[in-house]
PDB file of C-alpha atoms in Angstrom:
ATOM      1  CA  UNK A  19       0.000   0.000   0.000  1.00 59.00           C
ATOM      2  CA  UNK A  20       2.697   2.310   0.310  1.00 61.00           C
ATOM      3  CA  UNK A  21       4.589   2.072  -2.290  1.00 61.00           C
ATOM      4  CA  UNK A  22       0.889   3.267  -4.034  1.00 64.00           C
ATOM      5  CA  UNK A  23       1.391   5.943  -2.138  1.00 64.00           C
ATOM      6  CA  UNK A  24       4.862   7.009  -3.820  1.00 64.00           C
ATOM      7  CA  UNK A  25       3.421   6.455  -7.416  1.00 61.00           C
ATOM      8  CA  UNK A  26       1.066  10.228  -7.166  1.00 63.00           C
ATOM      9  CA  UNK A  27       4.268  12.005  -6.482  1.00 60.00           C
ATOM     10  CA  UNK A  28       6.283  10.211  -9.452  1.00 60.00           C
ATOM     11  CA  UNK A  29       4.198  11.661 -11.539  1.00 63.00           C
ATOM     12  CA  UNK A  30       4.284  15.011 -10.141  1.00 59.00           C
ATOM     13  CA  UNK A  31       7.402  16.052 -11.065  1.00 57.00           C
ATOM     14  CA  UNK A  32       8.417  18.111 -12.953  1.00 61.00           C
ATOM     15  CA  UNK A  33       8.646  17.867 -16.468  1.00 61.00           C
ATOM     16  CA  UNK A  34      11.814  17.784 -18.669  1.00 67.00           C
ATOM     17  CA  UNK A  35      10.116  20.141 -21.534  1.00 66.00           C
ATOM     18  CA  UNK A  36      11.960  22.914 -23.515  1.00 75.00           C
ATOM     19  CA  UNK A  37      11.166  26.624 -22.375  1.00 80.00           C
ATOM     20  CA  UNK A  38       8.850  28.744 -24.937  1.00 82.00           C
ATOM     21  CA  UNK A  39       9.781  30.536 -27.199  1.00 85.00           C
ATOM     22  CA  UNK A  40       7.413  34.010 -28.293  1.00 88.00           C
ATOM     23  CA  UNK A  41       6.400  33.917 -32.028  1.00 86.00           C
ATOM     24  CA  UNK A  42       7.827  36.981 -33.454  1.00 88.00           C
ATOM     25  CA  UNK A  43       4.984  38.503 -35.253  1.00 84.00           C
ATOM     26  CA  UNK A  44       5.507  39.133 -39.305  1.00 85.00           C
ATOM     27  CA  UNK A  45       4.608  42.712 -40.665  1.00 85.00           C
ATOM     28  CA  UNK A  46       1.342  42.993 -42.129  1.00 86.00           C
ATOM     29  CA  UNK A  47       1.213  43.519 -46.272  1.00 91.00           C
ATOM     30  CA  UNK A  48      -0.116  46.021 -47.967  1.00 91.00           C
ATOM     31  CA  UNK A  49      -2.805  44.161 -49.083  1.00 93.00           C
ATOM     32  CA  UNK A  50      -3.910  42.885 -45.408  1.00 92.00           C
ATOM     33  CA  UNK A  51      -3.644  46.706 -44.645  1.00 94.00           C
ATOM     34  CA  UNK A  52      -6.179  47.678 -47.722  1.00 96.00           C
ATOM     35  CA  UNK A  53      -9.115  44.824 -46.305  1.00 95.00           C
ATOM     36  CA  UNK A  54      -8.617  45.965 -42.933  1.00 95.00           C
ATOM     37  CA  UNK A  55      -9.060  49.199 -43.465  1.00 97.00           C
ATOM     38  CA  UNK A  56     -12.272  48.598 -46.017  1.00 98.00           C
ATOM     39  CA  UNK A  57     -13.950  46.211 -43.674  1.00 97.00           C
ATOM     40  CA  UNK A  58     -13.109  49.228 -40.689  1.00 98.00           C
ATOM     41  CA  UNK A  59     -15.251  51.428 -43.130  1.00 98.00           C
ATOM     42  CA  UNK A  60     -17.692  48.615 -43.802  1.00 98.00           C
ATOM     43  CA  UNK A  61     -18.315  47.971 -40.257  1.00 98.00           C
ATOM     44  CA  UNK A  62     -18.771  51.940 -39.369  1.00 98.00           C
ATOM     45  CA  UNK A  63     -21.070  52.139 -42.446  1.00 98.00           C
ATOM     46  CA  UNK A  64     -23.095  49.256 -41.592  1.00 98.00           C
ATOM     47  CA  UNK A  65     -23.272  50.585 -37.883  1.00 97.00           C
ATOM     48  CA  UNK A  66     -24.543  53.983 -38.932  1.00 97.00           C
ATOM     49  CA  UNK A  67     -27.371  52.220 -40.946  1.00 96.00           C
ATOM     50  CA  UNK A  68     -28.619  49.446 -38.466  1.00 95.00           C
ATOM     51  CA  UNK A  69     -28.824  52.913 -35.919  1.00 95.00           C
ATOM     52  CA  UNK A  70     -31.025  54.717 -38.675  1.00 94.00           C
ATOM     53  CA  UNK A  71     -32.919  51.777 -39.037  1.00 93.00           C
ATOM     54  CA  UNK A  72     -33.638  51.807 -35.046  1.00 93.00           C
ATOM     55  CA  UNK A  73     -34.368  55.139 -34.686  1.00 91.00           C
ATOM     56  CA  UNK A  74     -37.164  55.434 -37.467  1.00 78.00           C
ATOM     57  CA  UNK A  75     -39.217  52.773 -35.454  1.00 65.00           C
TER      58      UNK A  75
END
């Protein structure tokens, strides 16, 4: 019975893993930058008519 005892704490220890390493982000392209900034406009657009929508009623 004791040496059941001993088994919880052999597999509490610590692991052997590798430390983590931080993805370095890549720089957005111009591209990215053009359908972010049209789906910013989209989204404000879209905003201002769902608000017109709920004010008529």
């Amino acid at each position: 019975m004791r040496k059941l005892a001993i088994l919880p704490a052999f597999f509490a220890a610590p692991a052997w893993a590798e430390g983590f390493d931080r993805p370095i982000p890549q720089p957005q392209s111009a591209t990215a930058e053009f359908w972010y900034a049209l789906a910013c406009v989209a989204l404000i657009v879209s905003m201002i008519v769902v608000q017109r929508l709920v004010s008529r009623r």
